[in-house]
């Protein structure tokens, strides 16, 4: 196995482990659009990083987290956090990022790498970041897990029962932003949210408890990453779309299995 | 009189630029049932949320006794179908250290003893309503906030659940703040009625409120008739359609609006 594939596999599997439980929360709380908006804002971060002469990855993390904090604040105002507004923000950020990237003539950026992911671009640093950062993200998630599950049932009930709903929501948004930022190289900005949503949806029919669903989602994400990266390497296809196609295949399989069973 | 568990002093609130509550005051004491009645859009659910601290008032004060154990039944609970959640887990979320026997008992009390192993998303509307009440009861609440607690429950079930709520207030000393549309049943089992239409139209003992011109203005004389039927105070004549005759001593005119009633 080529070394670049090992690197991509290491990073991708680390991402999938974290994306499982995070993705379940995104699905339960109907936050798919939030994930998209953050991923697209992260693309602007690439530009900002390059303009400031810093590592694009730093710009990505900074913008993704900033977008998450802003959106968490906006979600308090429920009139603002409509599908329409998030759609505008999400696509607006993507378009602005694309325009800004194309204007930067002197810096040659491989746009496709950031949009669709590229296993050739993944370094051992990225892999270490996926596992080290992933462990931190999971630890933070464990602290607010009960509050987040309670809030997924009903925010008012959770608040009455003493959970710090606003804080838990902010933590979740920031964790999603961090995951998306790290996932950008492997899956790309266009499809980063898919890594959150599809494995969680695939796990749903087989799960009886929230925790079962989180673990199953992590496992299915790993299967999708391994199969997708293998295909990407074998057929020379972009890594992001290959992983997502594999994830959709897993999703279809569990649906069919649940129907039969 | 005991110190109130929850007290609202001249609370005002507007949502989305619209004034929803204006100078609303009420108090819930231990062992007492306070019921909010009023038309749609009167601010009943908002008032409950203010009392619970879920919405901060723009003016006025909300006092809750510190360390209050609260049981809350929201008007509607929509659990995402993507969330796998058994009734048992749903109950355990409210009381993490609850024993299985306690859970079963609280479900039995609301007439839903068979649903413990079921998924919450598989419950019918009435079953979910019963489970939510069981969940609130399981918390051994000092203060119960019930926003239309029997919505979707069948008729015999409704009476049983109201009996249960009354029993909690009587035996456990819980204070209850309840929203209901169910005028006749509520009037019979309530210590105090607050008739709300963005402001407090009138408040007091059910008997007194049911004779108040503003109450009659909001609900019409038919409502007063229903009360009379259920409290079995038949000192007036019913018309053929069940309304109270205009010559009854209770009713001063079929429709009277008070001076500061801003509806309609």
Coordinates of C-alpha atoms in Angstrom, one line a residue:
Chain A
X1 CA 0.0 0.0 0.0
X2 CA 1.4 3.4 -1.0
X3 CA 2.3 5.7 1.8
X4 CA 0.0 8.5 0.8
X5 CA -2.9 6.0 1.0
X6 CA -1.8 5.0 4.5
X7 CA -1.8 8.7 5.5
X8 CA -5.2 9.3 4.0
X9 CA -6.6 6.2 5.6
X10 CA -5.2 7.1 9.0
X11 CA -6.7 10.6 8.9
X12 CA -10.0 9.4 7.4
X13 CA -10.6 6.7 10.0
X14 CA -9.8 9.1 12.8
X15 CA -12.4 11.5 11.3
X16 CA -15.0 8.8 11.0
X17 CA -14.7 7.8 14.7
X18 CA -15.4 11.4 15.8
X19 CA -18.0 12.1 13.0
X20 CA -20.2 9.2 14.2
X21 CA -21.4 10.7 17.5
X22 CA -21.2 14.3 16.3
X23 CA -23.2 13.4 13.2
X24 CA -25.9 11.7 15.3
X25 CA -26.4 15.0 17.2
X26 CA -26.4 16.9 13.9
X27 CA -29.1 14.6 12.6
X28 CA -31.2 14.6 15.8
X29 CA -31.1 18.4 16.0
X30 CA -31.7 18.9 12.3
X31 CA -28.5 20.9 11.9
X32 CA -27.4 19.6 8.5
X33 CA -27.5 23.1 7.0
X34 CA -25.3 24.4 9.9
X35 CA -22.7 21.9 9.0
X36 CA -22.8 23.0 5.3
X37 CA -22.6 26.6 6.3
X38 CA -19.6 26.0 8.4
X39 CA -17.8 23.9 5.8
X40 CA -18.4 26.6 3.2
X41 CA -17.2 29.3 5.5
X42 CA -14.1 27.2 6.0
X43 CA -13.4 27.7 2.3
X44 CA -13.2 31.4 2.9
X45 CA -10.7 30.5 5.6
X46 CA -8.4 29.0 3.0
X47 CA -8.3 32.4 1.3
X48 CA -7.9 34.3 4.5
X49 CA -5.0 32.0 5.5
X50 CA -3.3 32.5 2.1
X51 CA -3.8 36.3 2.1
X52 CA -2.3 36.6 5.5
X53 CA 0.6 34.4 4.5
X54 CA -0.3 31.8 7.2
X55 CA -1.0 28.1 6.8
X56 CA -4.4 27.8 5.1
X57 CA -5.4 25.2 7.7
X58 CA -5.2 27.9 10.4
X59 CA -7.5 30.1 8.4
X60 CA -9.9 27.2 8.0
X61 CA -10.0 26.4 11.7
X62 CA -10.4 30.1 12.6
X63 CA -13.2 30.8 10.1
X64 CA -15.0 27.6 10.8
X65 CA -15.1 28.2 14.6
X66 CA -16.0 31.8 14.1
X67 CA -18.9 30.8 11.9
X68 CA -20.0 28.2 14.5
X69 CA -20.1 30.8 17.3
X70 CA -22.0 33.3 15.2
X71 CA -24.5 30.6 14.1
X72 CA -25.0 29.4 17.7
X73 CA -25.8 33.0 18.7
X74 CA -28.2 33.4 15.8
X75 CA -29.9 30.1 16.7
X76 CA -31.0 31.6 20.0
X77 CA -33.2 33.9 17.9
X78 CA -35.4 31.3 16.3
X79 CA -36.8 33.6 13.7
X80 CA -33.3 34.0 12.2
X81 CA -32.3 30.4 12.1
X82 CA -34.6 29.5 9.3
X83 CA -33.7 27.2 6.5
X84 CA -33.8 30.0 4.0
X85 CA -31.4 32.2 5.9
X86 CA -29.0 29.3 6.5
X87 CA -29.2 28.4 2.8
X88 CA -28.3 32.0 1.9
X89 CA -25.4 32.0 4.3
X90 CA -24.2 28.6 3.3
X91 CA -24.2 29.2 -0.5
X92 CA -23.1 32.8 0.0
X93 CA -20.0 31.7 1.9
X94 CA -19.2 29.1 -0.7
X95 CA -19.6 31.6 -3.6
X96 CA -17.6 34.3 -1.9
X97 CA -14.8 31.8 -1.2
X98 CA -14.7 30.6 -4.8
X99 CA -14.7 34.2 -6.1
X100 CA -11.9 35.2 -3.7
X101 CA -9.8 32.2 -4.6
X102 CA -10.1 32.9 -8.3
X103 CA -9.1 36.5 -7.8
X104 CA -5.8 35.5 -6.2
X105 CA -3.8 35.2 -9.4
X106 CA -0.3 35.1 -8.0
X107 CA -1.1 32.2 -5.7
X108 CA -1.8 29.0 -7.5
X109 CA -4.3 27.1 -5.4
X110 CA -5.7 23.8 -6.5
X111 CA -9.3 24.6 -6.1
X112 CA -10.5 21.0 -6.6
X113 CA -8.4 19.9 -3.6
X114 CA -10.3 22.1 -1.2
X115 CA -13.7 21.4 -2.8
X116 CA -13.5 17.7 -3.2
X117 CA -10.7 16.5 -1.0
X118 CA -7.4 15.0 -2.2
X119 CA -5.7 12.1 -0.6
X120 CA -2.4 13.2 -2.1
X121 CA -2.7 16.4 0.0
X122 CA -3.0 14.6 3.3
X123 CA 0.1 14.6 5.5
X124 CA 1.1 12.7 8.6
X125 CA 0.5 15.9 10.4
X126 CA -3.1 15.8 9.3
X127 CA -3.4 12.2 10.4
X128 CA -2.0 13.1 13.8
X129 CA -4.4 16.0 14.0
X130 CA -7.3 13.8 13.2
X131 CA -6.5 11.4 16.0
X132 CA -5.1 13.8 18.6
X133 CA -7.7 16.5 17.9
X134 CA -10.4 13.8 17.6
X135 CA -9.6 12.4 21.1
X136 CA -10.0 15.9 22.5
X137 CA -13.2 16.5 20.6
X138 CA -14.6 13.2 21.9
X139 CA -13.6 14.0 25.5
X140 CA -15.4 17.4 25.2
X141 CA -18.4 15.7 23.7
X142 CA -18.6 13.2 26.6
X143 CA -18.9 16.1 29.0
X144 CA -21.9 17.6 27.4
X145 CA -23.4 14.4 25.9
X146 CA -26.3 14.0 28.4
X147 CA -27.2 17.7 28.0
X148 CA -27.1 17.4 24.3
X149 CA -29.3 14.3 24.1
X150 CA -31.8 15.9 26.5
X151 CA -31.8 19.0 24.4
X152 CA -32.3 16.9 21.2
X153 CA -35.5 15.6 22.8
X154 CA -36.7 19.1 23.8
X155 CA -34.7 22.2 24.7
X156 CA -37.3 23.6 27.1
X157 CA -37.6 20.3 29.0
X158 CA -33.8 20.0 29.2
X159 CA -33.5 23.5 30.5
X160 CA -36.2 23.0 33.1
X161 CA -34.4 19.8 34.3
X162 CA -31.2 21.7 34.9
X163 CA -29.2 21.2 31.7
X164 CA -27.2 24.1 30.5
X165 CA -28.7 24.0 27.0
X166 CA -27.1 27.1 25.5
X167 CA -23.6 26.2 26.6
X168 CA -24.0 22.6 25.3
X169 CA -25.3 23.9 22.0
X170 CA -22.3 26.2 21.6
X171 CA -19.9 23.4 22.4
X172 CA -21.5 21.2 19.8
X173 CA -21.3 23.8 17.1
X174 CA -17.6 24.5 17.9
X175 CA -16.8 20.7 17.8
X176 CA -18.6 20.3 14.5
X177 CA -16.5 23.3 13.2
X178 CA -13.3 21.6 14.3
X179 CA -14.2 18.3 12.7
X180 CA -15.2 20.0 9.5
X181 CA -11.9 22.0 9.4
X182 CA -9.9 18.8 9.8
X183 CA -12.1 16.9 7.4
X184 CA -11.6 19.5 4.6
X185 CA -8.5 17.9 3.1
X186 CA -9.9 14.4 3.0
X187 CA -13.6 15.0 2.0
X188 CA -13.5 18.6 0.7
X189 CA -15.8 21.6 1.5
X190 CA -18.6 20.5 -0.7
X191 CA -19.1 17.1 1.0
X192 CA -17.7 17.6 4.6
X193 CA -21.3 17.5 6.1
X194 CA -21.9 14.1 4.4
X195 CA -19.4 12.5 6.6
X196 CA -21.5 13.6 9.6
X197 CA -25.0 12.9 8.3
X198 CA -24.9 9.7 6.1
X199 CA -23.2 7.3 8.6
X200 CA -25.6 8.5 11.4
X201 CA -28.6 8.0 9.1
X202 CA -27.2 4.6 8.1
X203 CA -26.9 3.6 11.8
X204 CA -30.5 4.8 12.7
X205 CA -32.5 1.6 11.7
X206 CA -30.2 -0.7 13.7
X207 CA -30.1 1.4 16.9
X208 CA -32.4 1.2 20.0
X209 CA -30.6 3.9 22.1
X210 CA -28.8 7.1 21.3
X211 CA -25.4 5.6 22.3
X212 CA -25.9 2.6 20.1
X213 CA -26.5 4.9 17.2
X214 CA -23.4 6.9 17.9
X215 CA -21.2 3.8 18.0
X216 CA -22.8 2.3 15.0
X217 CA -22.4 5.6 13.1
X218 CA -18.7 5.7 13.9
X219 CA -18.3 2.1 12.7
X220 CA -20.2 2.8 9.4
X221 CA -18.2 5.9 8.8
X222 CA -15.0 3.9 9.1
X223 CA -16.3 1.4 6.6
X224 CA -17.2 4.2 4.2
X225 CA -13.8 5.9 4.6
X226 CA -11.9 2.6 4.0
X227 CA -14.0 1.6 1.0
X228 CA -14.1 5.1 -0.5
X229 CA -10.4 5.7 -0.1
X230 CA -9.6 2.3 -1.6
X231 CA -11.8 3.1 -4.6
X232 CA -10.2 6.5 -4.9
X233 CA -6.8 5.0 -5.0
X234 CA -7.8 2.1 -7.3
X235 CA -9.8 4.2 -9.9
X236 CA -8.1 7.5 -9.5
X237 CA -11.3 9.3 -8.4
X238 CA -11.5 12.3 -6.0
X239 CA -11.4 11.0 -2.4
X240 CA -14.3 13.1 -1.0
X241 CA -17.0 11.9 -3.5
X242 CA -15.7 8.4 -3.4
X243 CA -16.1 8.2 0.4
X244 CA -19.6 9.8 0.2
X245 CA -20.7 7.3 -2.5
X246 CA -19.4 4.5 -0.3
X247 CA -21.3 6.0 2.7
X248 CA -24.5 6.2 0.7
X249 CA -24.1 2.5 -0.3
X250 CA -23.8 1.6 3.4
X251 CA -26.9 3.6 4.1
X252 CA -28.9 1.8 1.4
X253 CA -27.7 -1.5 2.7
X254 CA -28.8 -0.9 6.3
X255 CA -32.2 0.3 5.1
X256 CA -32.7 -2.9 3.1
X257 CA -31.4 -5.0 6.0
X258 CA -33.8 -3.3 8.5
X259 CA -36.7 -3.9 6.1
X260 CA -35.9 -7.5 5.8
X261 CA -35.2 -8.0 9.5
Chain B
X1 CA -51.2 31.3 53.7
X2 CA -48.0 29.5 52.7
X3 CA -45.2 31.2 50.9
X4 CA -45.7 30.8 47.1
X5 CA -43.6 28.4 45.2
X6 CA -43.7 30.6 42.2
X7 CA -44.8 34.2 42.0
X8 CA -45.1 36.6 39.1
X9 CA -45.2 40.3 39.8
X10 CA -46.5 42.5 37.0
X11 CA -44.8 40.6 34.3
X12 CA -44.7 42.1 30.7
X13 CA -43.3 40.5 27.6
X14 CA -43.4 41.0 23.9
X15 CA -42.4 38.5 21.3
X16 CA -41.6 39.4 17.7
X17 CA -42.7 43.0 18.3
X18 CA -46.1 41.9 19.6
X19 CA -47.1 42.5 23.2
X20 CA -48.0 39.0 24.6
X21 CA -48.2 39.6 28.3
X22 CA -49.0 42.9 30.0
X23 CA -48.6 43.3 33.8
X24 CA -49.5 39.7 34.6
X25 CA -49.4 38.8 38.3
X26 CA -50.1 35.4 39.8
X27 CA -48.9 33.1 42.6
X28 CA -48.8 29.4 43.0
X29 CA -48.8 28.1 46.6
X30 CA -48.0 24.6 47.8
X31 CA -51.0 22.2 47.4
X32 CA -52.9 24.7 45.2
X33 CA -54.0 24.3 41.6
X34 CA -54.0 27.5 39.5
X35 CA -55.5 27.1 36.1
X36 CA -55.0 29.5 33.2
X37 CA -57.8 29.7 30.8
X38 CA -58.1 32.0 27.7
X39 CA -58.6 32.0 24.0
X40 CA -56.0 31.0 21.4
X41 CA -53.1 33.5 21.3
X42 CA -53.9 34.7 24.8
X43 CA -50.3 34.1 25.9
X44 CA -51.0 31.1 28.1
X45 CA -48.0 28.9 27.1
X46 CA -45.8 32.0 27.1
X47 CA -46.9 32.7 30.7
X48 CA -46.0 29.1 31.7
X49 CA -42.6 29.5 30.1
X50 CA -42.0 32.8 32.0
X51 CA -43.0 31.1 35.2
X52 CA -40.4 28.4 34.5
X53 CA -37.7 30.8 33.7
X54 CA -37.5 29.7 30.1
X55 CA -38.4 33.2 28.8
X56 CA -37.1 36.3 30.7
X57 CA -39.7 38.9 31.3
X58 CA -39.1 42.4 29.9
X59 CA -40.7 44.0 32.9
X60 CA -41.8 42.8 36.3
X61 CA -40.3 40.0 38.4
X62 CA -40.5 36.2 38.6
X63 CA -39.7 34.6 41.9
X64 CA -39.2 30.9 42.2
X65 CA -38.4 29.3 45.5
X66 CA -34.7 28.2 45.4
X67 CA -34.2 24.5 45.0
X68 CA -37.6 23.9 43.6
X69 CA -38.1 20.4 42.0
X70 CA -40.0 21.2 38.8
X71 CA -42.1 18.9 36.6
X72 CA -43.0 20.3 33.2
X73 CA -45.3 19.0 30.6
X74 CA -45.0 21.2 27.5
X75 CA -47.9 21.7 25.2
X76 CA -46.4 19.6 22.4
X77 CA -43.4 17.3 22.3
X78 CA -42.0 16.4 18.9
X79 CA -39.2 13.8 19.2
X80 CA -37.2 13.6 16.0
X81 CA -37.9 10.3 14.3
X82 CA -34.1 9.9 13.8
X83 CA -33.6 9.7 17.6
X84 CA -33.8 6.2 19.0
X85 CA -35.2 6.6 22.5
X86 CA -37.2 4.1 24.6
X87 CA -39.8 5.3 27.1
X88 CA -37.6 3.9 29.8
X89 CA -34.6 6.0 28.8
X90 CA -36.9 9.1 28.3
X91 CA -38.0 8.6 32.0
X92 CA -34.5 8.0 33.2
X93 CA -33.4 11.3 31.6
X94 CA -35.7 13.1 33.9
X95 CA -34.6 11.2 37.0
X96 CA -31.3 9.5 36.4
X97 CA -31.4 7.5 39.6
X98 CA -35.0 6.4 39.3
X99 CA -35.6 2.7 40.0
X100 CA -37.4 0.6 37.5
X101 CA -40.2 -0.1 39.9
X102 CA -40.8 3.7 40.4
X103 CA -40.9 4.1 36.6
X104 CA -43.4 1.3 36.2
X105 CA -45.5 2.7 39.0
X106 CA -45.6 6.3 37.6
X107 CA -46.6 4.9 34.2
X108 CA -49.3 2.8 35.9
X109 CA -50.7 5.9 37.6
X110 CA -51.2 7.6 34.3
X111 CA -52.7 4.5 32.7
X112 CA -49.7 3.8 30.5
X113 CA -48.2 0.8 32.3
X114 CA -47.6 -1.1 29.1
X115 CA -45.3 1.3 27.2
X116 CA -42.0 1.1 29.2
X117 CA -40.1 -0.8 26.5
X118 CA -41.6 1.0 23.5
X119 CA -39.8 3.7 21.5
X120 CA -41.0 7.2 22.2
X121 CA -41.5 7.9 18.5
X122 CA -43.9 4.8 18.3
X123 CA -46.3 6.2 20.9
X124 CA -49.7 7.7 20.0
X125 CA -50.4 11.3 20.9
X126 CA -52.4 10.3 23.9
X127 CA -49.8 7.8 25.1
X128 CA -47.0 10.3 24.7
X129 CA -49.1 12.8 26.7
X130 CA -49.5 10.3 29.5
X131 CA -45.8 9.4 29.5
X132 CA -44.9 13.1 29.8
X133 CA -47.1 13.4 32.8
X134 CA -45.7 10.3 34.3
X135 CA -42.2 11.7 33.7
X136 CA -43.1 15.0 35.5
X137 CA -44.7 13.0 38.4
X138 CA -41.6 10.8 38.7
X139 CA -39.5 13.9 39.6
X140 CA -41.6 14.2 42.8
X141 CA -42.1 17.9 41.9
X142 CA -42.8 20.7 44.3
X143 CA -44.1 22.6 41.3
X144 CA -45.9 21.2 38.3
X145 CA -46.2 23.3 35.1
X146 CA -48.7 21.6 32.8
X147 CA -49.5 23.1 29.4
X148 CA -52.6 21.4 28.3
X149 CA -51.6 18.1 30.0
X150 CA -54.5 16.0 28.6
X151 CA -54.4 17.1 25.0
X152 CA -55.1 14.0 22.7
X153 CA -56.1 11.9 25.7
X154 CA -59.5 10.1 25.4
X155 CA -62.4 11.4 27.5
X156 CA -62.3 8.8 30.4
X157 CA -58.5 9.2 30.5
X158 CA -58.8 12.9 30.8
X159 CA -60.9 12.7 34.0
X160 CA -58.5 10.2 35.5
X161 CA -55.5 12.4 34.7
X162 CA -57.2 15.4 36.2
X163 CA -57.9 13.3 39.3
X164 CA -54.2 12.4 39.4
X165 CA -53.1 16.0 39.2
X166 CA -55.6 17.0 42.0
X167 CA -54.3 14.1 44.1
X168 CA -50.7 15.3 43.7
X169 CA -51.6 18.7 44.9
X170 CA -53.6 17.3 47.8
X171 CA -51.3 14.5 49.0
X172 CA -47.8 15.6 48.0
X173 CA -48.5 19.3 48.4
X174 CA -47.4 20.1 44.9
X175 CA -48.3 23.5 43.5
X176 CA -49.8 23.2 40.0
X177 CA -49.9 25.8 37.3
X178 CA -52.0 24.4 34.5
X179 CA -53.2 25.6 31.1
X180 CA -56.4 24.1 29.9
X181 CA -59.2 24.6 27.4
X182 CA -61.3 22.1 29.2
X183 CA -63.4 24.7 31.1
X184 CA -65.9 22.5 32.9
X185 CA -63.6 19.8 34.2
X186 CA -60.9 22.4 35.2
X187 CA -63.4 24.6 37.0
X188 CA -64.4 21.7 39.2
X189 CA -60.9 20.7 40.2
X190 CA -59.2 24.1 40.5
X191 CA -58.5 26.3 43.4
X192 CA -57.9 29.4 41.4
X193 CA -58.7 30.4 37.8
X194 CA -56.8 33.0 35.9
X195 CA -58.6 34.2 32.9
X196 CA -55.9 35.5 30.5
X197 CA -56.1 37.4 27.3
X198 CA -52.6 39.0 27.2
X199 CA -53.5 40.6 30.5
X200 CA -55.3 39.1 33.4
X201 CA -59.0 39.7 32.6
X202 CA -60.1 38.3 36.0
X203 CA -58.8 35.9 38.5
X204 CA -60.1 34.1 41.6
X205 CA -62.2 31.2 42.8
X206 CA -63.8 29.3 39.8
X207 CA -67.3 30.2 41.0
X208 CA -66.5 33.9 41.1
X209 CA -64.6 33.9 37.8
X210 CA -67.4 32.1 36.1
X211 CA -69.8 35.0 37.0
X212 CA -67.3 37.7 36.0
X213 CA -68.5 39.7 33.0
X214 CA -65.1 39.5 31.3
X215 CA -65.0 35.8 31.6
X216 CA -68.4 35.6 30.1
X217 CA -67.3 38.0 27.5
X218 CA -64.4 35.7 26.5
X219 CA -66.2 32.4 26.6
X220 CA -69.8 33.2 26.4
X221 CA -72.6 32.1 28.7
X222 CA -72.3 28.5 27.5
X223 CA -69.1 28.2 29.5
X224 CA -70.8 29.3 32.6
X225 CA -73.5 26.7 32.0
X226 CA -70.9 24.0 31.7
X227 CA -69.4 24.9 35.0
X228 CA -72.8 24.8 36.7
X229 CA -73.4 21.3 35.3
X230 CA -70.1 20.0 36.6
X231 CA -70.2 21.6 40.0
X232 CA -73.8 20.5 40.3
X233 CA -75.0 23.9 41.4
X234 CA -78.3 23.9 39.7
X235 CA -79.8 27.1 40.8
X236 CA -80.6 28.2 37.3
X237 CA -82.5 27.0 34.3
X238 CA -80.9 25.5 31.2
X239 CA -82.1 26.3 27.8
X240 CA -82.7 23.5 25.3
X241 CA -79.2 23.7 23.9
X242 CA -77.7 23.6 27.3
X243 CA -76.9 27.2 27.8
X244 CA -77.9 29.0 30.9
X245 CA -81.1 30.9 30.7
X246 CA -80.8 34.7 30.6
X247 CA -83.0 35.0 33.7
X248 CA -80.7 32.9 35.8
X249 CA -79.3 34.7 38.8
X250 CA -75.7 33.8 37.8
X251 CA -75.6 35.5 34.5
X252 CA -75.7 39.2 34.1
X253 CA -76.4 39.4 30.3
X254 CA -75.3 37.0 27.6
X255 CA -72.1 38.9 26.6
X256 CA -70.4 41.5 28.7
X257 CA -67.1 43.1 27.9
X258 CA -65.1 44.7 30.6
X259 CA -63.5 48.1 30.2
X260 CA -60.0 46.9 29.7
X261 CA -60.5 43.8 27.7
X262 CA -58.6 44.3 24.5
X263 CA -59.7 41.4 22.5
X264 CA -62.0 41.2 19.5

